[in-house]
XYZ file of C-alpha atoms in Angstrom:
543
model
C -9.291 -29.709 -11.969
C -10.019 -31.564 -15.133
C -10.726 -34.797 -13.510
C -13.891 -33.362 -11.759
C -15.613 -31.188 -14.412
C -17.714 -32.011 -16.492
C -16.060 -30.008 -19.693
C -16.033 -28.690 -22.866
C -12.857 -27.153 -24.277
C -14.262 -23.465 -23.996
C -11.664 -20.628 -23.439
C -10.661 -19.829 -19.742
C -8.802 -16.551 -19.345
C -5.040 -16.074 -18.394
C -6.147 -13.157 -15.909
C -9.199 -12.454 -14.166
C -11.514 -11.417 -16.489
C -9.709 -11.012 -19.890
C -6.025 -10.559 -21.135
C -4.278 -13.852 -22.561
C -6.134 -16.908 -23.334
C -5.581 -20.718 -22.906
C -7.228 -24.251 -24.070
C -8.577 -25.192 -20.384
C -11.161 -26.915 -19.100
C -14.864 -25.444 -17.702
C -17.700 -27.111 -16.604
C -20.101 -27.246 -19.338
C -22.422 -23.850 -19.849
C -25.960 -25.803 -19.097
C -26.881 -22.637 -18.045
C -25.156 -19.471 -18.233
C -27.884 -17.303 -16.670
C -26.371 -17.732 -12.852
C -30.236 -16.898 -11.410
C -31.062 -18.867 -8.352
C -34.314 -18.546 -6.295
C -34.121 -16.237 -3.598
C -33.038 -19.084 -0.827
C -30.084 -20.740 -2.134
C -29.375 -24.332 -0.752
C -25.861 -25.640 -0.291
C -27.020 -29.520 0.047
C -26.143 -30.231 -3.906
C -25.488 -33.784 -4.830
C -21.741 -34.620 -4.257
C -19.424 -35.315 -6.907
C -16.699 -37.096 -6.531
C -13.706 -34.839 -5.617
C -12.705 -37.390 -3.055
C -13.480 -34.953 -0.200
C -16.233 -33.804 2.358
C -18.776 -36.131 3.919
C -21.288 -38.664 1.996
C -24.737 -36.511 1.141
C -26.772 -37.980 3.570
C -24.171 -36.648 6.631
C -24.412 -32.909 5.351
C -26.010 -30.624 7.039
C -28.723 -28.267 5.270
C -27.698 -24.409 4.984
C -29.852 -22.036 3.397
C -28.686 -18.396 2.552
C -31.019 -15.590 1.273
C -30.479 -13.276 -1.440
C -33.220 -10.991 1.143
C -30.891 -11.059 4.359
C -27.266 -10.511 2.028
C -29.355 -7.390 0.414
C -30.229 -6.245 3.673
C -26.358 -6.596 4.959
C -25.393 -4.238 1.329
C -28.146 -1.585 2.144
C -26.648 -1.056 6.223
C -23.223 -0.937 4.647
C -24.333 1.559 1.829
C -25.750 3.712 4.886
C -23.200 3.319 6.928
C -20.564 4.534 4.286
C -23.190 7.677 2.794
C -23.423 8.739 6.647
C -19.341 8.504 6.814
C -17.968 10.853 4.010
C -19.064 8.093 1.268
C -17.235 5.223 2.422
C -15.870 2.855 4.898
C -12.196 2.951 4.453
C -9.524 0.959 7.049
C -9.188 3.605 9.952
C -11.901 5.697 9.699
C -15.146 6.064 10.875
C -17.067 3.909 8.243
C -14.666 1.314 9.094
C -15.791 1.624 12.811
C -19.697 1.753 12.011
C -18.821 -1.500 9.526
C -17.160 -3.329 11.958
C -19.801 -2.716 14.812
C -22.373 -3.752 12.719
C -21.072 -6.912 11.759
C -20.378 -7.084 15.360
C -23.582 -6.541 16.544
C -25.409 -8.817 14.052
C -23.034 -11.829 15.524
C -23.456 -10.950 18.880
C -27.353 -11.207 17.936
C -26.662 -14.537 16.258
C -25.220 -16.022 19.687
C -21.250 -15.483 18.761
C -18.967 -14.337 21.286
C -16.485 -11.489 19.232
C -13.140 -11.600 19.653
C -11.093 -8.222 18.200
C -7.994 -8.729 16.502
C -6.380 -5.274 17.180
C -3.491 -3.774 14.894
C -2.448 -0.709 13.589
C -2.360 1.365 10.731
C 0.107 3.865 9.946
C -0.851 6.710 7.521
C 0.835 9.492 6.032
C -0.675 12.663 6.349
C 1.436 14.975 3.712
C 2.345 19.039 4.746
C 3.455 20.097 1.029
C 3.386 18.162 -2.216
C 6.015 15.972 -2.964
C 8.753 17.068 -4.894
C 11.967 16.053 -6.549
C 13.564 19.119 -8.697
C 16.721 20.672 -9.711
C 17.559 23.582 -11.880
C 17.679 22.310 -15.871
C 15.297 19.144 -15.255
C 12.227 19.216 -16.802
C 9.379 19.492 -14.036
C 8.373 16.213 -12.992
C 5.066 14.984 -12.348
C 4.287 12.894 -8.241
C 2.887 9.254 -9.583
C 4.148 9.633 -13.193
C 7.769 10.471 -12.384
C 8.251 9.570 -8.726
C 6.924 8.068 -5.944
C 7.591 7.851 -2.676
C 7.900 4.666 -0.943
C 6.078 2.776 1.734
C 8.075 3.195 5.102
C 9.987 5.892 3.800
C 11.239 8.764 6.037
C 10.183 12.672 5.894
C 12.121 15.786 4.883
C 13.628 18.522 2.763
C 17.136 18.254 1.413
C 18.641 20.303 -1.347
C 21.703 18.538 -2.091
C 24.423 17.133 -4.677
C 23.537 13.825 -6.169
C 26.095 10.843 -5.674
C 25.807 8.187 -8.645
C 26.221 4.558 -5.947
C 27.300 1.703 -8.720
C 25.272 2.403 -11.721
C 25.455 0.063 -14.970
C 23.872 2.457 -17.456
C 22.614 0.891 -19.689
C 22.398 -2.416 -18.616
C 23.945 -5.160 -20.488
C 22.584 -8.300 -21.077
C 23.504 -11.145 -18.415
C 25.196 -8.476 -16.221
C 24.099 -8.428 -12.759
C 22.839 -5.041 -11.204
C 23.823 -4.998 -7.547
C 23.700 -0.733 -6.919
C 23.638 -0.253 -3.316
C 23.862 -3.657 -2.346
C 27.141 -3.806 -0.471
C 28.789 -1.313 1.980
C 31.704 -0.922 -0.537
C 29.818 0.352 -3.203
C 29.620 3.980 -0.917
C 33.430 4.048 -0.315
C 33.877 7.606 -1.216
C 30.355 8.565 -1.144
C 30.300 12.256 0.303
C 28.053 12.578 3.210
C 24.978 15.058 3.137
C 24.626 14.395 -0.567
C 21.749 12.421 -2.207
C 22.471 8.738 -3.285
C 21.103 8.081 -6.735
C 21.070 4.110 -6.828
C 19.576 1.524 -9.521
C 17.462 -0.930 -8.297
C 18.172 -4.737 -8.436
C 20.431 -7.505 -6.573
C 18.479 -6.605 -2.959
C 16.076 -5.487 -0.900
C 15.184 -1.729 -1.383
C 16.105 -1.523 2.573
C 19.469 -3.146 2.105
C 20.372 -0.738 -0.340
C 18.327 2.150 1.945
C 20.305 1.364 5.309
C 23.589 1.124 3.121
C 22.927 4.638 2.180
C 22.226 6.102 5.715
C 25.109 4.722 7.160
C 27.140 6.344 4.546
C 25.486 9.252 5.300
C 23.017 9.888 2.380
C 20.392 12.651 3.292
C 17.875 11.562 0.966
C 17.780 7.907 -1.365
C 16.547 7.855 -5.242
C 15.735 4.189 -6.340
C 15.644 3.939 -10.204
C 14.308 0.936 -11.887
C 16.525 -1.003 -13.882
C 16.437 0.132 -17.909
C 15.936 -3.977 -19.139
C 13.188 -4.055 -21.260
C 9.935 -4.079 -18.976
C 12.030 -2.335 -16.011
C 11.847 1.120 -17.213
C 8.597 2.192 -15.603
C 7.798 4.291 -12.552
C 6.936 1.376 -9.409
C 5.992 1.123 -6.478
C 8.323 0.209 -3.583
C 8.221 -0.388 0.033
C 10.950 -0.315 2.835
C 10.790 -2.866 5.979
C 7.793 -1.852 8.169
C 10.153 -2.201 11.219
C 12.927 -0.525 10.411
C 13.190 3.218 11.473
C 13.721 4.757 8.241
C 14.856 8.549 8.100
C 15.663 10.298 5.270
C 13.075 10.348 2.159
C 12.831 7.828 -0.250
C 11.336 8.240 -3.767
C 11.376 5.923 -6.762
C 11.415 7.118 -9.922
C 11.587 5.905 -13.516
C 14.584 5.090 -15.767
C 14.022 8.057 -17.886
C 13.911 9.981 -14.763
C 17.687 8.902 -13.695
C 19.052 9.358 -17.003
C 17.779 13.118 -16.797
C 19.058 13.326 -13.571
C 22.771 11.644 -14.752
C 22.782 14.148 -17.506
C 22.577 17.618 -15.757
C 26.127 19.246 -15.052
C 28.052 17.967 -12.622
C 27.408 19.160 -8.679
C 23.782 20.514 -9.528
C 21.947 20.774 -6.553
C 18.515 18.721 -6.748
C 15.824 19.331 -4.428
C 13.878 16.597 -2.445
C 10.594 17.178 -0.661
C 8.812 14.367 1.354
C 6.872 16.661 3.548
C 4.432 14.441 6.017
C 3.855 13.120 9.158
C 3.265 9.598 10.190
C 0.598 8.953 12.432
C -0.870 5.562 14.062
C -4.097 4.635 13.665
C -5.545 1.573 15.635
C -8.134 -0.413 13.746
C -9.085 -4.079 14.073
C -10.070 -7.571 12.365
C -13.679 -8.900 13.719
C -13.571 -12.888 14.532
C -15.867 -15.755 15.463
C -15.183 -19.145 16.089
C -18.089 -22.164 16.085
C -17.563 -25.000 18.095
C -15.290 -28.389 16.612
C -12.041 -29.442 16.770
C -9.731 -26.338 17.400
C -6.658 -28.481 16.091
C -8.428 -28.262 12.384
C -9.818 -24.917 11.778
C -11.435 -23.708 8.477
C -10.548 -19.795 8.140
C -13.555 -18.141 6.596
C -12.956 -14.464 5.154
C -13.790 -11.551 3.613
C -12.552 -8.194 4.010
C -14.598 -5.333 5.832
C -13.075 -2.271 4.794
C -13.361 -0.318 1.643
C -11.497 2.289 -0.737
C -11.596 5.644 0.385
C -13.094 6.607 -3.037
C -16.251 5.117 -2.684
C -18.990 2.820 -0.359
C -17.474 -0.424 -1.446
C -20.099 -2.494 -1.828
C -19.196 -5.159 -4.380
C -15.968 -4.618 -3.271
C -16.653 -6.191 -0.693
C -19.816 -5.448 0.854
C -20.591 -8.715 -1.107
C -18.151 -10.487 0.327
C -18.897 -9.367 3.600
C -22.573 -10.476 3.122
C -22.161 -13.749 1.879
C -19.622 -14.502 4.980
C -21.699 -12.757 7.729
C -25.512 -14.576 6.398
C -23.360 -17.948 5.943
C -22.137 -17.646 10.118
C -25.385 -16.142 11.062
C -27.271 -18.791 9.868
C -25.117 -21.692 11.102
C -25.845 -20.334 14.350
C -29.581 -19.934 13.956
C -29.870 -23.668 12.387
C -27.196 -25.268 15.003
C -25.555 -26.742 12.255
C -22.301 -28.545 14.475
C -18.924 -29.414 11.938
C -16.483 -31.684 13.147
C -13.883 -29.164 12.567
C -13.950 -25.779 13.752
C -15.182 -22.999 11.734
C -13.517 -18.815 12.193
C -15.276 -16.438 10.599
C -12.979 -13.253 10.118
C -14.321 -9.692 8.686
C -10.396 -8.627 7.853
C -9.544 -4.380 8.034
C -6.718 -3.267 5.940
C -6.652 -4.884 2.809
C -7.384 -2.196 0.194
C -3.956 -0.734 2.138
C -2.320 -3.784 1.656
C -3.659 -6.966 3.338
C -2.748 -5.239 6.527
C -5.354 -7.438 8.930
C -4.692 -10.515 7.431
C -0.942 -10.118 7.123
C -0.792 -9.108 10.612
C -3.340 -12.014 11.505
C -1.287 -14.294 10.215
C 2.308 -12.976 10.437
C 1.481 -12.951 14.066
C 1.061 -16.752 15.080
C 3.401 -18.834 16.037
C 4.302 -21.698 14.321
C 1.715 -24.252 16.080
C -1.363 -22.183 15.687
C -0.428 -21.500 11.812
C -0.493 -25.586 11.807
C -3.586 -25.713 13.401
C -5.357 -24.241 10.404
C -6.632 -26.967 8.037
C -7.735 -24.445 5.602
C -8.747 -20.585 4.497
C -11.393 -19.830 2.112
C -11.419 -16.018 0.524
C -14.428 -14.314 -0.409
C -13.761 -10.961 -1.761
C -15.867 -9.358 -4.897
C -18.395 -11.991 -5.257
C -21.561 -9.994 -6.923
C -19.970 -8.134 -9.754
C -22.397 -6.445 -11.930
C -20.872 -7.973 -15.529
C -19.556 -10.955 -14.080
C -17.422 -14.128 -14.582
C -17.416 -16.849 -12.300
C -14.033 -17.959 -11.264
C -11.788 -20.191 -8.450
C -8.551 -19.237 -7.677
C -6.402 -21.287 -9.662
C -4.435 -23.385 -6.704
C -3.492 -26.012 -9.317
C -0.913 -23.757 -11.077
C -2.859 -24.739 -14.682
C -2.870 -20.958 -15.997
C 0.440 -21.379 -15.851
C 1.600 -19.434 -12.438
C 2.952 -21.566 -8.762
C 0.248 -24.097 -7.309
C -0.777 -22.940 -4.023
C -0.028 -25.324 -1.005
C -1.029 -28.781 -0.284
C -5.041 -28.986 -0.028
C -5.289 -26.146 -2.016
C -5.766 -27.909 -5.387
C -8.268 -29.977 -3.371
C -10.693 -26.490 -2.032
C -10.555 -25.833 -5.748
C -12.316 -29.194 -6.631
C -14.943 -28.890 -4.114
C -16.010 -25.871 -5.772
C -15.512 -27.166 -9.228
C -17.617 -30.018 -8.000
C -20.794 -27.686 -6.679
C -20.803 -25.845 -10.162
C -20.789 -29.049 -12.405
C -23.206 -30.323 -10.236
C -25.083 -27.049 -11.035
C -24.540 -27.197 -14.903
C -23.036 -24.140 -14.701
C -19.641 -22.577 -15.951
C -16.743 -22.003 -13.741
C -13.330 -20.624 -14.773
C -10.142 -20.137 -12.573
C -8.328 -16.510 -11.677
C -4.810 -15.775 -10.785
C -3.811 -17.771 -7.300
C -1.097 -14.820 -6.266
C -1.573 -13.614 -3.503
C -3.870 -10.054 -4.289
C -6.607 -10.987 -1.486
C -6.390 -11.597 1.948
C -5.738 -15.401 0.943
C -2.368 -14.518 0.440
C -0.411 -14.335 3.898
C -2.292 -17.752 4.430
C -0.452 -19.342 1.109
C 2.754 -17.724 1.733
C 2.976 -19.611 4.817
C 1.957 -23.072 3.681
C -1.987 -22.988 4.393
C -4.155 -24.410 1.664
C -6.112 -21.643 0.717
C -8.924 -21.186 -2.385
C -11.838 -18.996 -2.936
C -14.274 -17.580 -5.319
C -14.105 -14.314 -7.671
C -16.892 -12.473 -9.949
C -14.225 -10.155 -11.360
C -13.117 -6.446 -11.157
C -11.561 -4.218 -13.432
C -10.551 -6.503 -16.386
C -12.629 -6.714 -19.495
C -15.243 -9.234 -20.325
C -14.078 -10.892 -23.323
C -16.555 -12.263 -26.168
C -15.989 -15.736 -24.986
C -16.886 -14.703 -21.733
C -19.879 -13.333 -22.488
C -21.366 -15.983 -24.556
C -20.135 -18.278 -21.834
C -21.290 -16.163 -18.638
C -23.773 -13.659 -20.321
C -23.466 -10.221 -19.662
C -21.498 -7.524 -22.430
C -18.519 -8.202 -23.851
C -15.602 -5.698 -24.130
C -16.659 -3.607 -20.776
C -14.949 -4.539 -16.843
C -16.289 -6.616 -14.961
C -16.960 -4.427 -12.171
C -16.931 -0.531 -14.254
C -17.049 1.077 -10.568
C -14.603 -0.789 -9.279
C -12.521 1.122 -6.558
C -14.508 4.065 -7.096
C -17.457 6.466 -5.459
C -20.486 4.455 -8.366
C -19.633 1.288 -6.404
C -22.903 1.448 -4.454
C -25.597 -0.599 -4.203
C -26.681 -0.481 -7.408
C -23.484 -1.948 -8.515
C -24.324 -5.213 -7.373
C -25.336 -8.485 -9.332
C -27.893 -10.461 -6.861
C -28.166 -13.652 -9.141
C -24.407 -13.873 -9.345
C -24.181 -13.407 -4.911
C -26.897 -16.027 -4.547
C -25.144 -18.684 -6.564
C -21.607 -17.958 -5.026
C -22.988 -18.164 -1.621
C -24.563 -22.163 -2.121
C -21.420 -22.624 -3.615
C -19.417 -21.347 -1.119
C -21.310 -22.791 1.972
C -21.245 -26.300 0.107
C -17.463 -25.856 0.177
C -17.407 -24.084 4.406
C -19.504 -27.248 4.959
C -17.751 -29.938 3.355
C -14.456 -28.514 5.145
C -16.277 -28.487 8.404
C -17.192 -31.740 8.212
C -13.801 -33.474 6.923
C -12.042 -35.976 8.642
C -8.289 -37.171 7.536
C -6.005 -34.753 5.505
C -7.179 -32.411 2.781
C -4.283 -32.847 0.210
C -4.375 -36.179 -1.404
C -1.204 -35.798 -1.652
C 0.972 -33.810 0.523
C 2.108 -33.445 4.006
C -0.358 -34.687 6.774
C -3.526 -33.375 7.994
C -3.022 -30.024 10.274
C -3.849 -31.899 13.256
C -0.945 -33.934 12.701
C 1.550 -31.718 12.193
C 4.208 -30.316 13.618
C 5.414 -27.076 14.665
C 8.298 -28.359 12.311
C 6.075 -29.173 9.339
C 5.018 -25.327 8.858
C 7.213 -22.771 7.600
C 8.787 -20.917 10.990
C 8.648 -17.511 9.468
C 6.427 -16.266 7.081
C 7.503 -16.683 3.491
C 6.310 -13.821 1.821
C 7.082 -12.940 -2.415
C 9.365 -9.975 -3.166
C 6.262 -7.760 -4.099
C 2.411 -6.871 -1.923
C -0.904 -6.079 -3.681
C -1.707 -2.667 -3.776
C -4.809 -3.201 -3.413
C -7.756 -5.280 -3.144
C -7.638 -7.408 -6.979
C -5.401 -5.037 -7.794
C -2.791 -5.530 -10.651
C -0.475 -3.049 -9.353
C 2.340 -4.343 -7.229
C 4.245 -2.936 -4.312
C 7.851 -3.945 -5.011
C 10.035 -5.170 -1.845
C 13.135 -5.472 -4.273
């Protein structure tokens, strides 16, 4: 990034909006106010990033603050008429989706559904894990059940699988790991095993075919692996016997009652299937080189979701109505997508994604991410593709999407400063599986730091977004001046990667057009861990 900012060494943040510190380089703070007039206009002069088509060959797209306001106010009322919000699978998700529908049906689109499913427990009792002489334990402070898990009641011995208690420096934990470590194991009891060395599902199907009726996954006891987590099993594997994680302290209290106490395990729900969908668009241009443009539709069940992401939803469905209404034609083609599922996981994109085949992943040239983009204290940030705050670069191209923006904003005189690139929007099935991906962020729960807000404006020392994931994010929890600037900015960028010809990474593999079904990864490559949610910090732990 720091050959196409103009800089000053001011302070960028290590995480979104606060937390750790480094010496990096923003474009200089010209203007810190972020105000725009109400039409914002993406045709900025060019700098040189080395991408995107000479001034003179872009087209003109104009975006109002008026029409994205209008977008936020239906969303708000569809979410107040629905319970209070617009969650994946219910009936604000519906209205959401055939809304945005209906306004790019309007706009001349034909809509294609992406259809997938959501599965949803729906729990009888509370959850419980007990025994006689254990202090009473607490569901989301002690234990937690895990994603995938299977349902029942078992009262039961506990069988220790393996255990290196404590665990010594440089020694390996591998509980559960290998069918040998249940030789003995006494069937109908309750396998107490300590995670690390595999998949929670290795260990899991290890268990049940040594005939455990219920599986307790401890984290490990190294410093900063005592906590309760969060876990998940494989989606399609038929898990059935209940599955809980629980903390260190947890097992050791379990390890010291008397030997053969009983312990009593409740996972008391049922599963059910709820179909939902993704909403997508395509514009004409070469099909070979497609520009993903997203933002996800759906919100928390807590609230109306409207920073998070109404705005992104607004700023993606103005940007593909108006290329429509202007006839604006890119060279490459342009998909709009309105993803479902993400606060639950980046279900829509995953699936999305997950679900091409090899050539049709390598027929995407690039995905841009729009997702909490008019945050009411906000910073202004890029996802960080080039790996400078010190976490993985994202894929080929991807340092280049973060130029183009960093190009718009010094162009603007305003600041710009990069976020985490890991994978907690829907951006992230498209990086795990080699697409160049980038995006822009106005922050959510962190806190604005005094740097910040002498750099960005706002107050110092409160979140970015104080309502985030909760029933106050309405639309009064939006930041208009903020939107307006991130939408020029982001149709500059939808624009430039419309109209690109020859490969995106300077350096890298080919252009998608190019490439091979070889070239791409054949399966997705996904990390050992899934956002919880949308921006969220909390992980959902594979292993």
């Amino acid at each position: 990034m720091k050959a196409i900012f103009r800089v000053s060494s001011l302070l960028v943040c290590m995480a979104s909006c606060g937390g750790e510190k480094t010496n990096a380089d923003v474009v200089d703070a010209t203007d810190t106010s972020g105000e725009t007039a109400d039409n914002v206009d993406s045709g900025s002069e060019f700098h040189d990033s080395g991408l995107g088509s000479s001034p003179s060959d872009m087209p003109e797209l104009i975006l109002s603050r008026a029409a994205m306001l209008g977008h936020l106010n239906t969303l708000m009322d569809i979410a107040v008429a629905n319970d209070g919000h617009r969650g994946a699978g219910s009936s604000g998700y519906d209205a959401s989706a055939d809304y945005v529908r209906g306004e790019l049906e309007a706009a001349g689109y034909t809509v294609a559904a992406h259809e997938f499913n959501i599965s949803k427990d729906v729990w009888n009792s509370e959850a419980e894990v007990s025994a006689v002489g254990l202090d009473p334990l607490s569901y989301r402070e002690d234990f937690l059940i895990f994603g995938h898990s299977g349902s029942g009641s078992v009262t039961a011995a506990l069988s220790e699988v393996n255990l290196t208690m404590p665990p010594a420096d440089g020694v390996g934990i591998s509980s559960g790991c290998e069918a040998t470590d249940f030789v003995g194991f006494t069937g109908g009891n309750i396998a107490l095993i300590q995670r690390g060395g595999c998949s929670f599902q290795v260990k899991v199907s290890h268990a049940v075919s040594a005939g455990a009726s219920a599986v307790l996954i401890f984290n490990q006891g190294r410093p900063g692996q005592t906590a309760l987590f969060g876990g998940a099993l494989d989606a399609d594997t038929d898990n059935i016997v209940p599955v809980y994680a629980l903390s260190y302290a947890v097992a050791e209290a379990l390890i010291a009652l008397p030997p053969a106490t009983l312990v009593s395990v409740v996972a008391d729900f049922g599963r059910v299937e709820l179909p939902t969908q993704n909403i997508v668009v395509e514009t004409g241009g070469d099909d070979a080189r497609v520009v993903v443009v997203g933002a996800h539709l759906d919100s928390v069940d807590a609230g109306p979701g409207i920073n998070d992401n109404g705005s992104g939803v607004a700023l993606v469905l103005e940007m593909a109505i108006q290329i429509a209404a202007e006839n604006v034609e890119t060279d490459n083609q342009l998909r709009f997508v309105f993803w479902g599922g993400e606060e639950l996981g980046l279900l829509g994109s995953m699936d999305y994604v997950f679900s091409m085949d090899d050539a049709d992943r390598a027929r995407i040239l690039a995905n841009l991410n729009f997702d909490m983009v008019a945050s009411p204290n906000p910073v202004r940030m890029a996802y960080d593709a080039d790996g400078s705050m010190g976490g993985e670069s994202g894929p080929p191209g991807s340092v280049e999407i973060e130029q183009i923006f960093g190009a718009w904003f010094a162009a603007e005189g305003l600041a710009l400063q990069e976020t985490p690139f890991d994978g907690r929007s829907d951006y992230g099935p498209f990086i795990w599986t080699g697409i160049p991906a980038g995006g822009l962020f106005s922050g959510a729960e962190q806190i604005k730091t005094a740097d910040e807000a002498d750099i960005f404006g706002g107050i110092a020392g409160e979140s970015c977004d104080e309502c985030y994931h909760q029933s106050c994010d309405t639309i009064d929890n939006i930041d208009l001046d903020v939107l307006g600037v991130f939408a020029a900015a982001a149709s500059d960028a939808v624009l430039r990667l419309g109209m690109l010809s020859g490969p995106l990474a300077v350096q890298g593999p080919p252009a998608p057009q190019s490439a091979t079904p070889s070239s791409v990864p054949k399966a997705p490559i996904q990390p050992d861990w899934l956002p919880s949610a949308c921006a969220s910090h909390e992980r959902i732990w594979l292993r």
